[in-house]
């Protein structure tokens, strides 16, 4: 038995897997050359087996990818083991492939840990484009988030904006926590009809824990199975198969947590028959039925004409869609609003221009979403915030579904496609002096390209909640500027302190690679960008009716 365990040691298994995928890569190379095909240009691999593994950055990779584009062109290829990635660094390349050829470029790369092995592959962000579930869930989201449906959420957004203003007035130093609460409160009420009670609300804390678990599962390169899918067949008892046990336990936890808000929403519809669908202690004492029903995305879709409970399949659709609202809606608005506070402290002249417009349109009252068309400078500010600091600089990766030819380059089936949104929104030909924050570039008779075309995704995977996110940002930004002045923090002598501009993506780096975990050893996937903590001053403009 000891000799058998030695034979199945992680090192031996790893060597066998690497050799297997190395042979696959070599055979693929012979196939390309035999057909007279060539891959897009890119950095020369440093290793025959590992490919470009050591050259792929783990910190702000979009900057490195942008520099590669300057060397190799708008389409760049790199390889990690047998996994091909193509970077699209210009708007033309993105639209030519992800938009014009969306029928073959709308698949998602398989996430083995966060999707397949945890039993969560039907999440909205991971569902296969060819899966019939995808169209159903996409339709549910579009019906619940389009511009007409979003009008019903305006009272929710306004209510939470007022809570945000009061929080900023009472405790301005904790502006980041108030931003987080606002984003979560809006999306929880829209998705489930749930009223967030405080910055440390129990329901929110429970869902945030699930979000953190999910984030650990998608850390780029953390698990070898993402690079070598064949490892998923290892039994849990085998040395080096600890990731299988991790996936099983996390999957159970995530499944239970995702049911909690769905059960809560159903309970508030006062339909006791729903109890029969869920066993165990899913509902905690603090989340009992209140009877205070608020219509939401979930309640609308749970309702049936005859009052019967939807079947299990539809319940799954609703669960995944509501969870997608929370996952997709939270981080986006939090990152953008945090960037807004930084930019207002750095560009006071922009702040003053916006406040003059607001004072002209909405004197002595709160701006509302009815003022959206009357405040073009605020709309331009939102576009410029998302251009200057795109929340997801590399977007969500796509995967090509069949062999494809573009610009005389061969893009093999299953190649992962990454749109370098950062490179596009900082393209000097599209946006002269791109490092300058200048809302005016989006105004006038000849505005520069609308960044909304890039920052919310592409083709058939474009974000269905883009309109709701834009309206939330508009309402918050307009009311914050109407109520407060934002400036740089000062030291004990009253001298202004320049805020540090540093970003975090949640990507970690380690000094070595183990068999189960390869932090710092693989290429990046989806990464949301957040500013690291910084200080600023937030002071009421006057003793007005706003507070």
XYZ file of C-alpha atoms in Angstrom:
547
model
C 0.000 0.000 0.000
C 2.894 2.327 0.839
C 4.445 1.757 -2.593
C 1.050 2.439 -4.196
C 0.763 5.739 -2.288
C 4.276 6.656 -3.412
C 3.282 5.949 -6.988
C 0.219 8.182 -6.589
C 2.115 10.983 -4.872
C 1.174 14.510 -5.971
C 4.509 14.927 -7.716
C 4.069 11.819 -9.843
C 0.462 12.637 -10.701
C 1.437 16.201 -11.528
C 4.240 15.039 -13.836
C 1.878 12.681 -15.641
C -0.789 15.343 -16.100
C 1.731 17.918 -17.363
C 3.186 15.396 -19.785
C -0.289 14.562 -21.069
C -1.231 18.188 -21.712
C 2.220 18.891 -23.139
C 1.610 16.205 -25.749
C -1.803 17.693 -26.537
C -0.212 21.089 -27.105
C 2.503 19.650 -29.341
C -0.045 17.757 -31.428
C -2.169 20.895 -31.752
C 0.880 22.807 -32.961
C 1.546 20.211 -35.649
C -2.120 20.454 -36.697
C -1.933 24.242 -37.062
C 1.243 24.117 -39.135
C -0.046 21.297 -41.327
C -3.011 23.469 -42.300
C -0.799 26.462 -42.948
C -2.419 28.334 -40.047
C -0.834 30.645 -37.531
C -2.001 31.873 -34.174
C -2.153 35.600 -33.394
C 1.201 37.081 -32.333
C 2.223 37.300 -28.717
C 5.122 37.010 -26.296
C 7.443 34.075 -26.958
C 6.743 31.286 -24.441
C 9.536 30.861 -21.931
C 8.851 27.150 -21.553
C 7.732 24.411 -23.934
C 5.458 22.906 -21.277
C 4.430 25.902 -19.179
C 4.098 28.291 -22.097
C 3.743 31.935 -21.028
C 2.891 31.047 -17.441
C 5.721 33.079 -15.885
C 5.004 36.106 -18.089
C 1.354 36.574 -17.146
C 1.113 39.224 -14.394
C -0.950 38.837 -11.247
C -1.089 42.553 -10.404
C -2.973 44.900 -12.735
C -2.625 42.525 -15.709
C -4.580 44.876 -17.997
C -1.582 47.220 -17.996
C 0.779 44.465 -19.108
C -1.702 43.286 -21.716
C -1.971 46.846 -23.014
C 1.807 47.031 -23.363
C 1.740 43.719 -25.243
C -0.769 45.260 -27.650
C 1.682 48.068 -28.384
C 4.279 45.449 -29.292
C 2.254 42.729 -31.014
C -0.870 44.479 -32.258
C -4.571 44.592 -31.365
C -4.928 40.804 -31.152
C -2.500 39.021 -28.807
C -2.195 35.316 -28.050
C -0.592 33.586 -25.101
C -0.615 30.029 -23.790
C -0.531 28.520 -20.318
C 0.092 24.772 -20.617
C -2.484 23.730 -23.250
C -4.871 26.605 -22.537
C -5.021 29.299 -25.217
C -6.044 32.894 -24.540
C -6.581 35.670 -27.070
C -6.636 39.295 -25.929
C -8.728 41.828 -27.839
C -7.229 45.253 -27.224
C -9.199 47.507 -29.572
C -12.845 48.382 -30.018
C -12.729 47.115 -33.608
C -11.465 43.666 -32.636
C -14.027 43.415 -29.847
C -16.963 44.389 -32.036
C -15.782 42.233 -34.949
C -15.730 39.110 -32.789
C -17.877 39.488 -29.655
C -20.602 41.469 -31.400
C -20.611 40.540 -35.110
C -19.766 36.880 -34.436
C -21.613 36.564 -31.157
C -23.167 33.251 -32.230
C -19.787 31.551 -31.785
C -18.122 33.915 -29.282
C -20.733 33.958 -26.497
C -19.727 30.852 -24.577
C -18.110 31.080 -21.130
C -14.931 29.247 -20.093
C -15.723 26.361 -17.790
C -15.079 27.103 -14.121
C -14.338 23.748 -12.597
C -14.180 24.687 -8.920
C -16.766 27.475 -8.694
C -19.109 25.845 -11.197
C -18.878 22.164 -12.020
C -17.448 20.697 -8.800
C -19.564 22.785 -6.425
C -22.749 22.053 -8.379
C -23.237 25.708 -9.345
C -22.613 25.613 -13.077
C -26.100 26.946 -13.773
C -25.351 30.337 -12.272
C -26.219 33.124 -14.718
C -22.595 34.140 -15.233
C -21.487 30.562 -15.894
C -24.379 28.940 -17.753
C -23.400 27.647 -21.159
C -24.632 29.724 -24.093
C -25.927 26.526 -25.716
C -27.875 25.471 -22.609
C -31.640 26.144 -22.944
C -31.534 27.487 -19.381
C -29.447 30.416 -20.548
C -32.173 31.883 -22.775
C -34.829 31.445 -20.098
C -32.776 33.152 -17.395
C -31.663 35.872 -19.773
C -35.288 36.590 -20.638
C -36.266 36.753 -16.952
C -33.502 39.254 -16.243
C -34.292 41.425 -19.239
C -37.985 41.517 -18.327
C -37.176 42.457 -14.740
C -34.429 45.004 -15.436
C -35.323 46.817 -18.656
C -35.904 50.566 -18.583
C -39.679 50.216 -18.249
C -39.513 47.671 -15.412
C -36.812 49.683 -13.645
C -39.211 52.610 -13.174
C -40.997 50.597 -10.492
C -37.763 50.475 -8.501
C -37.373 54.273 -8.332
C -38.980 54.649 -4.863
C -36.556 52.032 -3.544
C -33.568 53.847 -5.028
C -34.713 57.220 -3.699
C -35.338 55.861 -0.208
C -31.876 54.327 -0.005
C -30.265 57.490 -1.405
C -31.746 59.440 1.504
C -30.336 56.864 3.926
C -26.934 57.251 2.248
C -27.048 61.051 2.608
C -27.889 60.788 6.287
C -25.080 58.315 6.853
C -22.594 60.634 5.154
C -23.800 63.536 7.305
C -23.600 61.574 10.564
C -20.314 59.783 9.950
C -18.497 61.001 6.826
C -15.263 59.152 7.624
C -17.059 55.841 7.002
C -18.183 56.849 3.511
C -16.971 53.533 2.059
C -19.236 51.556 4.425
C -22.192 53.801 3.573
C -21.576 53.234 -0.133
C -21.512 49.486 0.377
C -24.697 49.539 2.404
C -26.478 51.632 -0.210
C -25.562 49.342 -3.102
C -26.515 46.206 -1.190
C -29.744 47.696 0.199
C -30.994 48.697 -3.251
C -30.226 45.356 -4.848
C -31.643 43.341 -1.906
C -34.929 45.195 -2.086
C -35.089 45.034 -5.866
C -34.172 41.335 -5.935
C -36.018 40.061 -2.857
C -38.047 42.884 -1.300
C -35.790 42.710 1.748
C -35.124 45.890 3.758
C -31.512 46.124 4.934
C -31.570 47.355 8.534
C -27.966 48.423 9.094
C -24.407 48.298 7.790
C -24.009 44.878 9.461
C -27.414 43.405 8.583
C -27.555 39.645 9.213
C -28.995 38.711 5.830
C -26.356 40.774 4.078
C -23.590 39.290 6.232
C -24.756 35.798 5.307
C -24.761 36.558 1.586
C -21.428 38.372 1.818
C -19.907 35.250 3.352
C -21.141 33.255 0.363
C -19.670 35.887 -1.920
C -16.301 35.569 -0.162
C -16.396 31.792 -0.536
C -17.143 32.147 -4.228
C -14.301 34.655 -4.564
C -11.816 32.170 -3.075
C -12.913 29.561 -5.613
C -12.265 31.806 -8.630
C -8.899 33.214 -7.552
C -6.879 32.868 -10.755
C -4.687 29.795 -10.683
C -5.560 28.766 -7.131
C -6.515 25.229 -8.137
C -4.673 23.073 -10.644
C -7.954 21.589 -11.861
C -8.659 24.870 -13.685
C -5.533 24.289 -15.787
C -5.811 20.497 -15.988
C -9.523 19.573 -16.070
C -8.649 15.871 -16.133
C -7.835 16.164 -12.399
C -11.560 16.404 -11.653
C -11.757 12.645 -12.028
C -9.409 12.035 -9.071
C -11.195 10.385 -6.139
C -11.285 12.423 -2.934
C -9.097 9.947 -1.024
C -6.186 10.283 -3.440
C -3.232 12.431 -2.321
C -3.490 15.846 -3.955
C -7.273 15.638 -4.420
C -8.083 17.903 -1.498
C -9.723 20.346 -3.896
C -12.508 17.801 -4.416
C -13.364 17.886 -0.710
C -13.162 21.686 -0.651
C -15.562 21.916 -3.596
C -18.044 19.495 -2.021
C -18.188 21.319 1.319
C -18.304 24.794 -0.186
C -20.990 23.638 -2.579
C -23.219 22.568 0.311
C -22.718 25.885 2.085
C -23.372 27.983 -0.993
C -26.511 26.033 -1.875
C -27.958 26.577 1.590
C -27.104 30.266 1.692
C -28.622 30.931 -1.734
C -31.931 29.487 -0.569
C -32.261 31.860 2.398
C -33.351 35.053 0.611
C -35.562 33.074 -1.770
C -37.357 31.453 1.155
C -37.628 34.814 2.904
C -39.200 36.436 -0.156
C -41.699 33.597 -0.490
C -42.550 33.737 3.204
C -43.343 37.414 2.891
C -45.827 36.587 0.154
C -47.667 34.666 2.910
C -47.934 31.396 1.048
C -47.361 28.633 3.654
C -47.286 25.873 1.041
C -43.806 27.002 0.189
C -42.589 25.447 3.465
C -42.960 22.020 1.929
C -40.270 22.704 -0.630
C -37.510 23.313 1.888
C -36.475 21.133 4.794
C -34.133 21.845 7.653
C -33.394 25.084 9.453
C -32.883 27.356 6.448
C -34.746 30.237 8.061
C -33.182 31.654 11.201
C -35.240 33.227 13.974
C -34.307 36.712 12.810
C -35.565 36.087 9.280
C -39.112 34.996 10.076
C -42.055 36.081 7.927
C -42.866 39.728 8.676
C -45.943 39.990 6.523
C -44.637 43.361 5.341
C -44.722 42.441 1.679
C -42.708 44.459 -0.846
C -42.987 43.548 -4.509
C -39.641 42.508 -5.991
C -38.047 40.687 -8.900
C -38.414 37.426 -6.966
C -42.022 37.914 -5.898
C -43.105 38.887 -9.415
C -41.666 35.725 -10.853
C -42.885 33.504 -8.025
C -46.457 34.678 -8.504
C -48.744 32.503 -10.591
C -52.262 33.214 -11.812
C -53.697 30.239 -9.947
C -51.668 30.836 -6.755
C -49.775 27.560 -7.030
C -46.096 27.218 -6.218
C -43.888 27.240 -9.360
C -42.219 23.957 -10.229
C -38.650 23.187 -9.154
C -37.184 24.153 -12.528
C -38.651 27.652 -12.471
C -37.633 28.057 -8.830
C -34.066 27.319 -9.866
C -34.247 29.934 -12.612
C -35.555 32.537 -10.188
C -32.936 31.647 -7.574
C -30.026 31.954 -10.000
C -31.332 35.198 -11.517
C -31.912 36.868 -8.147
C -28.456 35.791 -6.991
C -27.004 37.265 -10.186
C -28.601 40.618 -9.336
C -26.818 40.599 -6.002
C -23.448 39.428 -7.318
C -23.434 41.642 -10.393
C -25.091 44.718 -8.914
C -23.170 45.098 -5.685
C -19.550 45.351 -6.726
C -20.181 47.487 -9.799
C -21.864 50.417 -8.059
C -19.608 50.204 -4.999
C -16.462 50.476 -7.104
C -17.842 53.308 -9.260
C -19.135 55.367 -6.326
C -15.871 54.983 -4.420
C -14.013 56.218 -7.491
C -16.437 59.161 -7.644
C -15.386 60.344 -4.163
C -11.723 60.120 -5.124
C -12.223 62.027 -8.359
C -14.239 64.811 -6.713
C -11.397 65.407 -4.272
C -8.921 65.540 -7.167
C -11.000 67.599 -9.629
C -12.814 70.353 -7.684
C -13.597 72.278 -10.864
C -15.593 69.325 -12.189
C -17.465 69.144 -8.893
C -18.338 72.845 -9.021
C -19.616 72.601 -12.593
C -21.864 69.666 -11.650
C -23.183 71.485 -8.576
C -24.035 74.587 -10.615
C -26.111 72.461 -12.976
C -27.885 70.712 -10.114
C -28.638 73.979 -8.319
C -30.138 75.335 -11.520
C -32.364 72.315 -12.207
C -33.249 71.264 -8.659
C -32.976 74.220 -6.260
C -34.094 73.509 -2.699
C -35.077 69.928 -3.426
C -33.576 66.506 -3.960
C -32.714 65.663 -7.566
C -34.764 62.730 -8.811
C -34.593 60.391 -11.761
C -37.076 62.667 -13.511
C -34.145 65.098 -13.790
C -32.019 62.613 -15.711
C -32.450 64.246 -19.112
C -32.025 67.744 -17.660
C -28.589 67.046 -16.163
C -26.333 66.045 -19.083
C -23.163 66.941 -17.171
C -24.004 64.412 -14.447
C -24.657 61.781 -17.107
C -21.307 62.657 -18.683
C -19.604 62.330 -15.272
C -20.921 58.787 -14.883
C -19.637 57.836 -18.319
C -16.264 59.344 -17.556
C -15.992 57.603 -14.164
C -16.569 54.237 -15.821
C -14.169 55.092 -18.650
C -11.433 56.430 -16.376
C -11.695 53.472 -13.989
C -13.627 50.550 -15.521
C -14.893 48.304 -12.740
C -13.874 45.094 -14.527
C -10.893 46.084 -16.714
C -10.818 42.676 -18.405
C -14.549 42.028 -18.334
C -15.839 38.476 -18.067
C -14.004 36.066 -20.380
C -15.748 34.556 -23.398
C -14.909 31.261 -25.110
C -15.024 30.569 -28.835
C -17.262 27.627 -29.663
C -15.590 26.529 -32.908
C -12.376 27.053 -34.877
C -12.372 30.562 -36.303
C -10.298 32.741 -38.617
C -9.887 36.476 -38.025
C -7.494 38.865 -39.778
C -5.675 35.801 -41.226
C -5.120 34.442 -37.731
C -6.378 31.092 -36.497
C -8.329 31.085 -33.204
C -8.820 27.478 -32.056
C -12.037 26.181 -30.591
C -12.270 26.624 -26.793
C -9.794 29.515 -26.784
C -10.601 31.924 -24.008
C -11.295 35.437 -25.310
C -10.589 38.448 -23.093
C -11.710 41.958 -24.013
C -9.145 44.364 -22.589
C -11.642 47.048 -21.605
C -8.907 49.085 -19.953
C -6.950 49.301 -23.207
C -10.071 50.355 -25.111
C -11.164 53.063 -22.658
C -7.588 54.409 -22.561
C -6.996 54.304 -26.315
C -5.480 57.701 -27.166
C -7.044 57.697 -30.625
C -10.517 57.333 -29.119
C -9.944 59.319 -25.938
C -7.141 61.908 -26.254
C -5.222 62.361 -22.996
C -7.007 59.337 -21.502
C -5.500 59.708 -18.011
C -7.313 63.040 -17.578
C -10.755 62.872 -15.973
C -12.846 65.102 -18.226
C -16.642 64.660 -18.414
C -16.783 67.262 -21.192
C -15.371 64.713 -23.621
C -18.829 63.093 -23.644
C -20.709 66.321 -24.411
C -21.166 68.586 -27.418
C -21.950 67.882 -31.046
C -19.016 65.468 -31.478
C -18.693 63.495 -28.236
C -16.049 60.829 -27.879
C -17.222 57.183 -28.050
C -19.732 56.205 -25.392
C -17.900 53.983 -22.828
C -21.194 52.298 -21.945
C -20.642 50.301 -25.152
C -17.573 48.710 -23.564
C -17.879 48.600 -19.778
C -21.102 46.551 -19.548
C -20.012 43.606 -21.674
C -20.528 42.586 -25.265
C -22.808 40.741 -27.652
C -25.276 38.300 -26.200
C -23.533 38.486 -22.824
C -24.057 42.219 -22.290
C -25.148 43.087 -18.742
C -28.976 43.184 -18.525
C -28.784 45.372 -15.404
C -26.826 48.215 -17.038
C -29.802 50.604 -16.988
C -30.553 49.976 -13.304
C -26.870 50.499 -12.413
C -26.729 53.762 -14.370
C -29.869 55.094 -12.698
C -28.566 54.206 -9.223
C -25.300 55.997 -9.925
C -27.122 59.042 -11.297
C -29.435 59.357 -8.308
C -26.665 58.930 -5.738
C -24.139 61.200 -7.438
C -26.630 63.997 -8.108
C -27.875 63.987 -4.514
C -24.427 63.742 -2.960
C -23.248 66.736 -4.988
C -26.420 68.663 -4.152
C -25.819 68.081 -0.456
C -22.077 67.913 0.147
C -18.721 69.341 -0.834
C -15.989 66.722 -1.262
C -12.336 67.694 -0.927
C -8.939 66.329 0.018
C -8.322 65.373 3.625
C -6.082 67.699 5.647
C -3.409 67.041 8.241
C -3.208 68.521 11.738
C -1.824 71.764 10.269
C -4.699 72.068 7.813
C -2.557 71.191 4.795
C -4.310 69.157 2.104
C -3.163 65.547 1.748
C -2.995 64.091 -1.737
C -4.926 60.801 -1.660
C -3.057 57.705 -2.694
C -4.437 56.046 -5.803
C -3.990 52.307 -5.420
C -6.193 49.476 -6.564
C -6.885 45.989 -5.359
C -8.294 43.101 -7.369
C -8.301 40.425 -4.715
C -5.581 38.465 -6.518
C -2.932 36.997 -4.243
C 0.559 35.865 -4.990
C 2.585 33.175 -3.246
C 6.203 32.196 -3.474
C 5.632 28.628 -4.572
C 3.091 26.316 -6.166
C 1.648 23.325 -4.328
C -0.336 20.578 -6.012
C -3.767 21.754 -4.855
C -3.090 25.461 -4.942
C -1.106 27.483 -7.438
C -1.670 31.052 -6.241
C 0.431 33.321 -8.387
C 1.005 30.593 -10.968
C -1.716 31.114 -13.543
C -3.377 33.633 -15.751
C -6.099 36.064 -14.586
C -9.835 35.589 -14.917
C -12.537 38.035 -13.969
C -11.274 40.672 -11.558
C -13.233 43.567 -10.108
C -11.174 46.617 -9.318
C -11.602 48.490 -6.039
C -9.725 51.463 -4.670
C -7.708 50.806 -1.572
C -8.834 52.918 1.428
C -8.200 56.644 1.186
C -9.329 59.700 3.129
C -11.319 62.724 1.975
C -13.404 65.479 3.529
C -17.195 65.409 3.150
C -18.955 68.529 4.436
C -22.571 69.697 4.049
C -22.843 72.596 1.612
C -25.359 74.456 3.791
C -28.062 73.956 6.373
C -30.637 73.154 3.754
C -33.687 70.950 3.565
C -31.529 68.113 2.298
C -30.609 66.742 5.752
